[in-house]
Amino acid sequence: MAEPKIVKIPQHVAIIMDGNGRWAKARGLPRIMGHREGMKSVRAVVECARKLGIKVLTLYAFSKENWQRPREEVSFLMGLLEEYLRREVEELHQKNIQIRAIGELELLPRNIQALLKESIKKTAANTGMILNLALSYSGRAEIARAARLLAEACLRGDLKPEEITEDLFRHYLYTNDLPDPDLLIRTSGEMRLSNFLLYQCAYTELYITPTLWPDFREDEFLKALEEYQRRERRFGKISEQLN
Ligand code: FPP
């Protein structure tokens, strides 16, 4: 098959990496093996996104709700994250990738918090792709946090309620200096947002594929981008108004 030609590159791609458990179950393996295989997809997609010149890649690696999973699964996922940060940050750094994280990071184990801080600091001046990891993340919690910060600013007298606009609000989100996602990919066929980037995805194009995350590699990513470039983004306008 000929390689798809990607000419319209989205600035920001966000991914809900779903289906690791089902991938493992279908093979009679424990769920954690699906997560391990899913790491290979993370590597493949990060590299492909970087090569294509995507500016921001946000990966939903662990939701706030995921803390409710069995303890062994949570600690396995934390272990994978630790392994990723220990083994791969140097290479990501060499490739000029800037690492960031969004979510309630203070809930993560202390060693992960320290490793994250170190990785973020080390790559802070990089000018290539931003790899944004959503960890212990909840879209509603992010919106509630922004409202809290705004209320505090009003109480301090730094801000008047009438000055709160959509644009000001976004500055209080974790993603304050990032563009909204142009494309949200969800693997494994589930038709939901699962509390991911709720404010930011107002006009994001959705791409949902039945492919399970461990099977989602470069070819599948290119397919998603190919589909994205066929979409007409009207932002509420009509076709004729677009230039
Ligand atoms: C969803 O599949 C996947 C997760 C909850 C974890 C995703 C994590 C990784 C791919 C590895 C860690 C990532 C980084 C960036 C270090 P699921 O378990 O909900 O699958 P299921 O719906 O089939 O049960």
PDB file of N, CA and C in Angstrom, residues 28-129:
ATOM      1  N   GLY A  28      -5.264 -14.240  26.027  1.00  0.00           N
ATOM      2  CA  GLY A  28      -5.166 -15.051  27.252  1.00  0.00           C
ATOM      3  C   GLY A  28      -4.041 -14.578  28.166  1.00  0.00           C
ATOM      4  N   LEU A  29      -3.695 -13.291  28.063  1.00  0.00           N
ATOM      5  CA  LEU A  29      -2.593 -12.745  28.877  1.00  0.00           C
ATOM      6  C   LEU A  29      -3.149 -11.865  29.989  1.00  0.00           C
ATOM      7  N   PRO A  30      -2.380 -11.638  31.056  1.00  0.00           N
ATOM      8  CA  PRO A  30      -2.842 -10.683  32.071  1.00  0.00           C
ATOM      9  C   PRO A  30      -2.899  -9.265  31.492  1.00  0.00           C
ATOM     10  N   ARG A  31      -3.814  -8.448  32.033  1.00  0.00           N
ATOM     11  CA  ARG A  31      -4.035  -7.090  31.517  1.00  0.00           C
ATOM     12  C   ARG A  31      -2.739  -6.276  31.394  1.00  0.00           C
ATOM     13  N   ILE A  32      -1.862  -6.489  32.362  1.00  0.00           N
ATOM     14  CA  ILE A  32      -0.630  -5.670  32.384  1.00  0.00           C
ATOM     15  C   ILE A  32       0.221  -5.878  31.127  1.00  0.00           C
ATOM     16  N   MET A  33       0.087  -7.062  30.524  1.00  0.00           N
ATOM     17  CA  MET A  33       0.858  -7.299  29.299  1.00  0.00           C
ATOM     18  C   MET A  33       0.369  -6.392  28.168  1.00  0.00           C
ATOM     19  N   GLY A  34      -0.916  -6.053  28.236  1.00  0.00           N
ATOM     20  CA  GLY A  34      -1.467  -5.108  27.252  1.00  0.00           C
ATOM     21  C   GLY A  34      -0.846  -3.731  27.438  1.00  0.00           C
ATOM     22  N   HIS A  35      -0.659  -3.337  28.691  1.00  0.00           N
ATOM     23  CA  HIS A  35      -0.039  -2.030  28.949  1.00  0.00           C
ATOM     24  C   HIS A  35       1.414  -2.033  28.459  1.00  0.00           C
ATOM     25  N   ARG A  36       2.094  -3.151  28.707  1.00  0.00           N
ATOM     26  CA  ARG A  36       3.499  -3.219  28.260  1.00  0.00           C
ATOM     27  C   ARG A  36       3.583  -3.104  26.730  1.00  0.00           C
ATOM     28  N   GLU A  37       2.695  -3.821  26.055  1.00  0.00           N
ATOM     29  CA  GLU A  37       2.691  -3.753  24.585  1.00  0.00           C
ATOM     30  C   GLU A  37       2.303  -2.336  24.129  1.00  0.00           C
ATOM     31  N   GLY A  38       1.387  -1.723  24.907  1.00  0.00           N
ATOM     32  CA  GLY A  38       0.939  -0.360  24.593  1.00  0.00           C
ATOM     33  C   GLY A  38       2.087   0.647  24.629  1.00  0.00           C
ATOM     34  N   MET A  39       3.107   0.363  25.443  1.00  0.00           N
ATOM     35  CA  MET A  39       4.279   1.254  25.503  1.00  0.00           C
ATOM     36  C   MET A  39       4.975   1.329  24.148  1.00  0.00           C
ATOM     37  N   LYS A  40       4.935   0.189  23.429  1.00  0.00           N
ATOM     38  CA  LYS A  40       5.591   0.180  22.106  1.00  0.00           C
ATOM     39  C   LYS A  40       4.846   1.115  21.149  1.00  0.00           C
ATOM     40  N   SER A  41       3.518   1.168  21.305  1.00  0.00           N
ATOM     41  CA  SER A  41       2.739   2.096  20.481  1.00  0.00           C
ATOM     42  C   SER A  41       3.064   3.539  20.863  1.00  0.00           C
ATOM     43  N   VAL A  42       3.262   3.774  22.170  1.00  0.00           N
ATOM     44  CA  VAL A  42       3.631   5.132  22.606  1.00  0.00           C
ATOM     45  C   VAL A  42       4.908   5.540  21.878  1.00  0.00           C
ATOM     46  N   ARG A  43       5.909   4.672  21.909  1.00  0.00           N
ATOM     47  CA  ARG A  43       7.190   4.998  21.249  1.00  0.00           C
ATOM     48  C   ARG A  43       6.989   5.269  19.768  1.00  0.00           C
ATOM     49  N   ALA A  44       6.225   4.386  19.095  1.00  0.00           N
ATOM     50  CA  ALA A  44       6.036   4.505  17.646  1.00  0.00           C
ATOM     51  C   ALA A  44       5.315   5.807  17.294  1.00  0.00           C
ATOM     52  N   VAL A  45       4.271   6.128  18.054  1.00  0.00           N
ATOM     53  CA  VAL A  45       3.463   7.314  17.731  1.00  0.00           C
ATOM     54  C   VAL A  45       4.239   8.604  18.052  1.00  0.00           C
ATOM     55  N   VAL A  46       4.979   8.608  19.158  1.00  0.00           N
ATOM     56  CA  VAL A  46       5.783   9.792  19.501  1.00  0.00           C
ATOM     57  C   VAL A  46       6.775  10.063  18.369  1.00  0.00           C
ATOM     58  N   GLU A  47       7.439   9.021  17.910  1.00  0.00           N
ATOM     59  CA  GLU A  47       8.455   9.192  16.870  1.00  0.00           C
ATOM     60  C   GLU A  47       7.822   9.669  15.548  1.00  0.00           C
ATOM     61  N   CYS A  48       6.688   9.085  15.220  1.00  0.00           N
ATOM     62  CA  CYS A  48       6.025   9.451  13.972  1.00  0.00           C
ATOM     63  C   CYS A  48       5.533  10.902  14.037  1.00  0.00           C
ATOM     64  N   ALA A  49       4.954  11.276  15.169  1.00  0.00           N
ATOM     65  CA  ALA A  49       4.440  12.647  15.336  1.00  0.00           C
ATOM     66  C   ALA A  49       5.589  13.651  15.236  1.00  0.00           C
ATOM     67  N   ARG A  50       6.689  13.303  15.865  1.00  0.00           N
ATOM     68  CA  ARG A  50       7.861  14.194  15.826  1.00  0.00           C
ATOM     69  C   ARG A  50       8.357  14.374  14.394  1.00  0.00           C
ATOM     70  N   LYS A  51       8.465  13.242  13.688  1.00  0.00           N
ATOM     71  CA  LYS A  51       8.986  13.310  12.315  1.00  0.00           C
ATOM     72  C   LYS A  51       8.086  14.149  11.404  1.00  0.00           C
ATOM     73  N   LEU A  52       6.774  14.101  11.685  1.00  0.00           N
ATOM     74  CA  LEU A  52       5.830  14.843  10.848  1.00  0.00           C
ATOM     75  C   LEU A  52       5.788  16.341  11.177  1.00  0.00           C
ATOM     76  N   GLY A  53       6.371  16.702  12.313  1.00  0.00           N
ATOM     77  CA  GLY A  53       6.383  18.116  12.689  1.00  0.00           C
ATOM     78  C   GLY A  53       5.149  18.547  13.472  1.00  0.00           C
ATOM     79  N   ILE A  54       4.471  17.584  14.101  1.00  0.00           N
ATOM     80  CA  ILE A  54       3.339  17.941  14.977  1.00  0.00           C
ATOM     81  C   ILE A  54       3.905  18.715  16.174  1.00  0.00           C
ATOM     82  N   LYS A  55       3.241  19.804  16.543  1.00  0.00           N
ATOM     83  CA  LYS A  55       3.793  20.671  17.597  1.00  0.00           C
ATOM     84  C   LYS A  55       3.551  20.122  18.999  1.00  0.00           C
ATOM     85  N   VAL A  56       2.333  19.584  19.213  1.00  0.00           N
ATOM     86  CA  VAL A  56       1.987  19.094  20.549  1.00  0.00           C
ATOM     87  C   VAL A  56       1.308  17.724  20.438  1.00  0.00           C
ATOM     88  N   LEU A  57       1.774  16.786  21.254  1.00  0.00           N
ATOM     89  CA  LEU A  57       1.136  15.471  21.329  1.00  0.00           C
ATOM     90  C   LEU A  57       0.767  15.245  22.794  1.00  0.00           C
ATOM     91  N   THR A  58      -0.545  15.177  23.056  1.00  0.00           N
ATOM     92  CA  THR A  58      -0.981  14.937  24.441  1.00  0.00           C
ATOM     93  C   THR A  58      -1.474  13.501  24.561  1.00  0.00           C
ATOM     94  N   LEU A  59      -0.893  12.757  25.481  1.00  0.00           N
ATOM     95  CA  LEU A  59      -1.277  11.358  25.665  1.00  0.00           C
ATOM     96  C   LEU A  59      -1.978  11.177  27.013  1.00  0.00           C
ATOM     97  N   TYR A  60      -3.160  10.569  26.961  1.00  0.00           N
ATOM     98  CA  TYR A  60      -3.917  10.304  28.201  1.00  0.00           C
ATOM     99  C   TYR A  60      -3.367   9.000  28.779  1.00  0.00           C
ATOM    100  N   ALA A  61      -2.372   9.126  29.625  1.00  0.00           N
ATOM    101  CA  ALA A  61      -1.674   7.933  30.126  1.00  0.00           C
ATOM    102  C   ALA A  61      -2.318   7.377  31.391  1.00  0.00           C
ATOM    103  N   PHE A  62      -2.966   8.252  32.185  1.00  0.00           N
ATOM    104  CA  PHE A  62      -3.562   7.776  33.436  1.00  0.00           C
ATOM    105  C   PHE A  62      -4.586   8.814  33.897  1.00  0.00           C
ATOM    106  N   SER A  63      -5.853   8.374  33.988  1.00  0.00           N
ATOM    107  CA  SER A  63      -6.883   9.330  34.402  1.00  0.00           C
ATOM    108  C   SER A  63      -6.994   9.335  35.927  1.00  0.00           C
ATOM    109  N   LYS A  64      -7.636  10.374  36.432  1.00  0.00           N
ATOM    110  CA  LYS A  64      -7.847  10.440  37.884  1.00  0.00           C
ATOM    111  C   LYS A  64      -8.696   9.241  38.325  1.00  0.00           C
ATOM    112  N   GLU A  65      -9.635   8.852  37.450  1.00  0.00           N
ATOM    113  CA  GLU A  65     -10.513   7.708  37.754  1.00  0.00           C
ATOM    114  C   GLU A  65      -9.731   6.387  37.769  1.00  0.00           C
ATOM    115  N   ASN A  66      -8.615   6.348  37.029  1.00  0.00           N
ATOM    116  CA  ASN A  66      -7.818   5.114  36.986  1.00  0.00           C
ATOM    117  C   ASN A  66      -7.245   4.717  38.353  1.00  0.00           C
ATOM    118  N   TRP A  67      -7.209   5.667  39.314  1.00  0.00           N
ATOM    119  CA  TRP A  67      -6.724   5.302  40.662  1.00  0.00           C
ATOM    120  C   TRP A  67      -7.593   4.219  41.287  1.00  0.00           C
ATOM    121  N   GLN A  68      -8.841   4.095  40.767  1.00  0.00           N
ATOM    122  CA  GLN A  68      -9.759   3.103  41.356  1.00  0.00           C
ATOM    123  C   GLN A  68      -9.507   1.680  40.848  1.00  0.00           C
ATOM    124  N   ARG A  69      -8.591   1.507  39.918  1.00  0.00           N
ATOM    125  CA  ARG A  69      -8.295   0.155  39.407  1.00  0.00           C
ATOM    126  C   ARG A  69      -7.600  -0.683  40.483  1.00  0.00           C
ATOM    127  N   PRO A  70      -7.564  -2.015  40.280  1.00  0.00           N
ATOM    128  CA  PRO A  70      -6.879  -2.850  41.280  1.00  0.00           C
ATOM    129  C   PRO A  70      -5.450  -2.339  41.537  1.00  0.00           C
ATOM    130  N   ARG A  71      -5.056  -2.440  42.821  1.00  0.00           N
ATOM    131  CA  ARG A  71      -3.779  -1.871  43.251  1.00  0.00           C
ATOM    132  C   ARG A  71      -2.590  -2.352  42.399  1.00  0.00           C
ATOM    133  N   GLU A  72      -2.635  -3.642  42.045  1.00  0.00           N
ATOM    134  CA  GLU A  72      -1.497  -4.200  41.286  1.00  0.00           C
ATOM    135  C   GLU A  72      -1.398  -3.551  39.904  1.00  0.00           C
ATOM    136  N   GLU A  73      -2.573  -3.294  39.301  1.00  0.00           N
ATOM    137  CA  GLU A  73      -2.547  -2.686  37.965  1.00  0.00           C
ATOM    138  C   GLU A  73      -2.025  -1.242  38.040  1.00  0.00           C
ATOM    139  N   VAL A  74      -2.488  -0.522  39.088  1.00  0.00           N
ATOM    140  CA  VAL A  74      -2.018   0.858  39.254  1.00  0.00           C
ATOM    141  C   VAL A  74      -0.505   0.854  39.444  1.00  0.00           C
ATOM    142  N   SER A  75       0.002  -0.060  40.291  1.00  0.00           N
ATOM    143  CA  SER A  75       1.451   0.003  40.511  1.00  0.00           C
ATOM    144  C   SER A  75       2.222  -0.453  39.280  1.00  0.00           C
ATOM    145  N   PHE A  76       1.639  -1.345  38.500  1.00  0.00           N
ATOM    146  CA  PHE A  76       2.316  -1.723  37.253  1.00  0.00           C
ATOM    147  C   PHE A  76       2.407  -0.519  36.307  1.00  0.00           C
ATOM    148  N   LEU A  77       1.299   0.224  36.204  1.00  0.00           N
ATOM    149  CA  LEU A  77       1.294   1.404  35.320  1.00  0.00           C
ATOM    150  C   LEU A  77       2.296   2.458  35.802  1.00  0.00           C
ATOM    151  N   MET A  78       2.374   2.634  37.127  1.00  0.00           N
ATOM    152  CA  MET A  78       3.354   3.589  37.674  1.00  0.00           C
ATOM    153  C   MET A  78       4.775   3.112  37.362  1.00  0.00           C
ATOM    154  N   GLY A  79       4.965   1.800  37.432  1.00  0.00           N
ATOM    155  CA  GLY A  79       6.272   1.222  37.110  1.00  0.00           C
ATOM    156  C   GLY A  79       6.638   1.474  35.650  1.00  0.00           C
ATOM    157  N   LEU A  80       5.651   1.336  34.769  1.00  0.00           N
ATOM    158  CA  LEU A  80       5.902   1.572  33.338  1.00  0.00           C
ATOM    159  C   LEU A  80       6.287   3.025  33.091  1.00  0.00           C
ATOM    160  N   LEU A  81       5.576   3.899  33.787  1.00  0.00           N
ATOM    161  CA  LEU A  81       5.852   5.322  33.646  1.00  0.00           C
ATOM    162  C   LEU A  81       7.271   5.626  34.122  1.00  0.00           C
ATOM    163  N   GLU A  82       7.639   5.010  35.241  1.00  0.00           N
ATOM    164  CA  GLU A  82       8.985   5.209  35.794  1.00  0.00           C
ATOM    165  C   GLU A  82      10.032   4.725  34.779  1.00  0.00           C
ATOM    166  N   GLU A  83       9.770   3.541  34.233  1.00  0.00           N
ATOM    167  CA  GLU A  83      10.691   2.953  33.258  1.00  0.00           C
ATOM    168  C   GLU A  83      10.838   3.888  32.041  1.00  0.00           C
ATOM    169  N   TYR A  84       9.693   4.404  31.597  1.00  0.00           N
ATOM    170  CA  TYR A  84       9.702   5.295  30.430  1.00  0.00           C
ATOM    171  C   TYR A  84      10.556   6.531  30.709  1.00  0.00           C
ATOM    172  N   LEU A  85      10.328   7.116  31.880  1.00  0.00           N
ATOM    173  CA  LEU A  85      11.054   8.347  32.200  1.00  0.00           C
ATOM    174  C   LEU A  85      12.543   8.066  32.414  1.00  0.00           C
ATOM    175  N   ARG A  86      12.856   6.934  33.049  1.00  0.00           N
ATOM    176  CA  ARG A  86      14.270   6.612  33.289  1.00  0.00           C
ATOM    177  C   ARG A  86      15.015   6.290  32.002  1.00  0.00           C
ATOM    178  N   ARG A  87      14.345   5.498  31.142  1.00  0.00           N
ATOM    179  CA  ARG A  87      15.059   4.990  29.966  1.00  0.00           C
ATOM    180  C   ARG A  87      14.997   5.879  28.743  1.00  0.00           C
ATOM    181  N   GLU A  88      13.927   6.666  28.616  1.00  0.00           N
ATOM    182  CA  GLU A  88      13.720   7.300  27.312  1.00  0.00           C
ATOM    183  C   GLU A  88      13.896   8.805  27.269  1.00  0.00           C
ATOM    184  N   VAL A  89      13.980   9.411  28.461  1.00  0.00           N
ATOM    185  CA  VAL A  89      14.032  10.879  28.442  1.00  0.00           C
ATOM    186  C   VAL A  89      15.284  11.392  27.733  1.00  0.00           C
ATOM    187  N   GLU A  90      16.402  10.705  27.931  1.00  0.00           N
ATOM    188  CA  GLU A  90      17.639  11.151  27.285  1.00  0.00           C
ATOM    189  C   GLU A  90      17.457  11.206  25.760  1.00  0.00           C
ATOM    190  N   GLU A  91      16.862  10.128  25.230  1.00  0.00           N
ATOM    191  CA  GLU A  91      16.662  10.091  23.778  1.00  0.00           C
ATOM    192  C   GLU A  91      15.661  11.175  23.328  1.00  0.00           C
ATOM    193  N   LEU A  92      14.595  11.352  24.111  1.00  0.00           N
ATOM    194  CA  LEU A  92      13.605  12.393  23.777  1.00  0.00           C
ATOM    195  C   LEU A  92      14.295  13.766  23.785  1.00  0.00           C
ATOM    196  N   HIS A  93      15.172  13.937  24.770  1.00  0.00           N
ATOM    197  CA  HIS A  93      15.921  15.196  24.888  1.00  0.00           C
ATOM    198  C   HIS A  93      16.805  15.402  23.657  1.00  0.00           C
ATOM    199  N   GLN A  94      17.512  14.346  23.254  1.00  0.00           N
ATOM    200  CA  GLN A  94      18.378  14.428  22.059  1.00  0.00           C
ATOM    201  C   GLN A  94      17.565  14.828  20.831  1.00  0.00           C
ATOM    202  N   LYS A  95      16.291  14.404  20.847  1.00  0.00           N
ATOM    203  CA  LYS A  95      15.438  14.705  19.690  1.00  0.00           C
ATOM    204  C   LYS A  95      14.716  16.044  19.841  1.00  0.00           C
ATOM    205  N   ASN A  96      15.155  16.839  20.804  1.00  0.00           N
ATOM    206  CA  ASN A  96      14.636  18.202  20.981  1.00  0.00           C
ATOM    207  C   ASN A  96      13.173  18.226  21.442  1.00  0.00           C
ATOM    208  N   ILE A  97      12.707  17.105  22.037  1.00  0.00           N
ATOM    209  CA  ILE A  97      11.314  17.038  22.519  1.00  0.00           C
ATOM    210  C   ILE A  97      11.223  17.661  23.910  1.00  0.00           C
ATOM    211  N   GLN A  98      10.174  18.451  24.105  1.00  0.00           N
ATOM    212  CA  GLN A  98       9.945  19.058  25.424  1.00  0.00           C
ATOM    213  C   GLN A  98       8.874  18.243  26.152  1.00  0.00           C
ATOM    214  N   ILE A  99       9.195  17.790  27.353  1.00  0.00           N
ATOM    215  CA  ILE A  99       8.231  16.980  28.102  1.00  0.00           C
ATOM    216  C   ILE A  99       7.453  17.866  29.071  1.00  0.00           C
ATOM    217  N   ARG A 100       6.157  17.629  29.094  1.00  0.00           N
ATOM    218  CA  ARG A 100       5.304  18.333  30.059  1.00  0.00           C
ATOM    219  C   ARG A 100       4.329  17.326  30.666  1.00  0.00           C
ATOM    220  N   ALA A 101       3.663  17.713  31.723  1.00  0.00           N
ATOM    221  CA  ALA A 101       2.661  16.836  32.328  1.00  0.00           C
ATOM    222  C   ALA A 101       1.502  17.679  32.824  1.00  0.00           C
ATOM    223  N   ILE A 102       0.287  17.156  32.674  1.00  0.00           N
ATOM    224  CA  ILE A 102      -0.899  17.843  33.190  1.00  0.00           C
ATOM    225  C   ILE A 102      -1.690  16.862  34.052  1.00  0.00           C
ATOM    226  N   GLY A 103      -2.357  17.393  35.065  1.00  0.00           N
ATOM    227  CA  GLY A 103      -3.147  16.537  35.953  1.00  0.00           C
ATOM    228  C   GLY A 103      -2.773  16.808  37.398  1.00  0.00           C
ATOM    229  N   GLU A 104      -3.357  16.021  38.295  1.00  0.00           N
ATOM    230  CA  GLU A 104      -3.064  16.205  39.723  1.00  0.00           C
ATOM    231  C   GLU A 104      -1.812  15.406  40.061  1.00  0.00           C
ATOM    232  N   LEU A 105      -0.689  15.992  39.671  1.00  0.00           N
ATOM    233  CA  LEU A 105       0.592  15.279  39.757  1.00  0.00           C
ATOM    234  C   LEU A 105       0.987  14.991  41.197  1.00  0.00           C
ATOM    235  N   GLU A 106       0.431  15.800  42.122  1.00  0.00           N
ATOM    236  CA  GLU A 106       0.774  15.604  43.532  1.00  0.00           C
ATOM    237  C   GLU A 106       0.230  14.273  44.063  1.00  0.00           C
ATOM    238  N   LEU A 107      -0.680  13.637  43.314  1.00  0.00           N
ATOM    239  CA  LEU A 107      -1.214  12.338  43.754  1.00  0.00           C
ATOM    240  C   LEU A 107      -0.311  11.179  43.307  1.00  0.00           C
ATOM    241  N   LEU A 108       0.647  11.459  42.438  1.00  0.00           N
ATOM    242  CA  LEU A 108       1.547  10.403  41.937  1.00  0.00           C
ATOM    243  C   LEU A 108       2.562  10.027  43.022  1.00  0.00           C
ATOM    244  N   PRO A 109       3.087   8.787  42.970  1.00  0.00           N
ATOM    245  CA  PRO A 109       4.124   8.419  43.943  1.00  0.00           C
ATOM    246  C   PRO A 109       5.299   9.411  43.880  1.00  0.00           C
ATOM    247  N   ARG A 110       5.922   9.631  45.026  1.00  0.00           N
ATOM    248  CA  ARG A 110       6.963  10.660  45.112  1.00  0.00           C
ATOM    249  C   ARG A 110       8.105  10.476  44.114  1.00  0.00           C
ATOM    250  N   ASN A 111       8.495   9.196  43.902  1.00  0.00           N
ATOM    251  CA  ASN A 111       9.615   8.972  42.973  1.00  0.00           C
ATOM    252  C   ASN A 111       9.233   9.380  41.547  1.00  0.00           C
ATOM    253  N   ILE A 112       7.970   9.148  41.182  1.00  0.00           N
ATOM    254  CA  ILE A 112       7.516   9.527  39.837  1.00  0.00           C
ATOM    255  C   ILE A 112       7.463  11.056  39.737  1.00  0.00           C
ATOM    256  N   GLN A 113       6.967  11.681  40.799  1.00  0.00           N
ATOM    257  CA  GLN A 113       6.915  13.155  40.799  1.00  0.00           C
ATOM    258  C   GLN A 113       8.310  13.732  40.591  1.00  0.00           C
ATOM    259  N   ALA A 114       9.289  13.137  41.293  1.00  0.00           N
ATOM    260  CA  ALA A 114      10.654  13.645  41.193  1.00  0.00           C
ATOM    261  C   ALA A 114      11.206  13.422  39.781  1.00  0.00           C
ATOM    262  N   LEU A 115      10.973  12.230  39.238  1.00  0.00           N
ATOM    263  CA  LEU A 115      11.461  11.920  37.885  1.00  0.00           C
ATOM    264  C   LEU A 115      10.820  12.839  36.838  1.00  0.00           C
ATOM    265  N   LEU A 116       9.529  13.083  37.025  1.00  0.00           N
ATOM    266  CA  LEU A 116       8.804  13.954  36.095  1.00  0.00           C
ATOM    267  C   LEU A 116       9.395  15.356  36.132  1.00  0.00           C
ATOM    268  N   LYS A 117       9.583  15.843  37.357  1.00  0.00           N
ATOM    269  CA  LYS A 117      10.116  17.196  37.546  1.00  0.00           C
ATOM    270  C   LYS A 117      11.468  17.327  36.831  1.00  0.00           C
ATOM    271  N   GLU A 118      12.281  16.301  37.049  1.00  0.00           N
ATOM    272  CA  GLU A 118      13.621  16.266  36.452  1.00  0.00           C
ATOM    273  C   GLU A 118      13.525  16.265  34.913  1.00  0.00           C
ATOM    274  N   SER A 119      12.629  15.429  34.384  1.00  0.00           N
ATOM    275  CA  SER A 119      12.487  15.315  32.921  1.00  0.00           C
ATOM    276  C   SER A 119      11.976  16.619  32.319  1.00  0.00           C
ATOM    277  N   ILE A 120      11.021  17.241  33.021  1.00  0.00           N
ATOM    278  CA  ILE A 120      10.444  18.500  32.543  1.00  0.00           C
ATOM    279  C   ILE A 120      11.524  19.588  32.537  1.00  0.00           C
ATOM    280  N   LYS A 121      12.306  19.616  33.618  1.00  0.00           N
ATOM    281  CA  LYS A 121      13.353  20.634  33.745  1.00  0.00           C
ATOM    282  C   LYS A 121      14.426  20.436  32.663  1.00  0.00           C
ATOM    283  N   LYS A 122      14.837  19.177  32.513  1.00  0.00           N
ATOM    284  CA  LYS A 122      15.897  18.864  31.547  1.00  0.00           C
ATOM    285  C   LYS A 122      15.521  19.273  30.114  1.00  0.00           C
ATOM    286  N   THR A 123      14.230  19.105  29.780  1.00  0.00           N
ATOM    287  CA  THR A 123      13.821  19.325  28.385  1.00  0.00           C
ATOM    288  C   THR A 123      13.110  20.674  28.169  1.00  0.00           C
ATOM    289  N   ALA A 124      13.078  21.485  29.237  1.00  0.00           N
ATOM    290  CA  ALA A 124      12.270  22.717  29.195  1.00  0.00           C
ATOM    291  C   ALA A 124      12.658  23.665  28.062  1.00  0.00           C
ATOM    292  N   ALA A 125      13.949  23.694  27.720  1.00  0.00           N
ATOM    293  CA  ALA A 125      14.388  24.662  26.700  1.00  0.00           C
ATOM    294  C   ALA A 125      14.303  24.076  25.289  1.00  0.00           C
ATOM    295  N   ASN A 126      13.869  22.819  25.175  1.00  0.00           N
ATOM    296  CA  ASN A 126      13.790  22.214  23.838  1.00  0.00           C
ATOM    297  C   ASN A 126      12.710  22.892  23.008  1.00  0.00           C
ATOM    298  N   THR A 127      12.971  22.967  21.724  1.00  0.00           N
ATOM    299  CA  THR A 127      12.069  23.744  20.858  1.00  0.00           C
ATOM    300  C   THR A 127      11.281  22.866  19.886  1.00  0.00           C
ATOM    301  N   GLY A 128      11.483  21.539  19.985  1.00  0.00           N
ATOM    302  CA  GLY A 128      10.773  20.619  19.085  1.00  0.00           C
ATOM    303  C   GLY A 128       9.387  20.304  19.613  1.00  0.00           C
ATOM    304  N   MET A 129       8.927  19.093  19.332  1.00  0.00           N
ATOM    305  CA  MET A 129       7.570  18.707  19.739  1.00  0.00           C
ATOM    306  C   MET A 129       7.397  18.739  21.269  1.00  0.00           C
TER     307      MET A 129
END
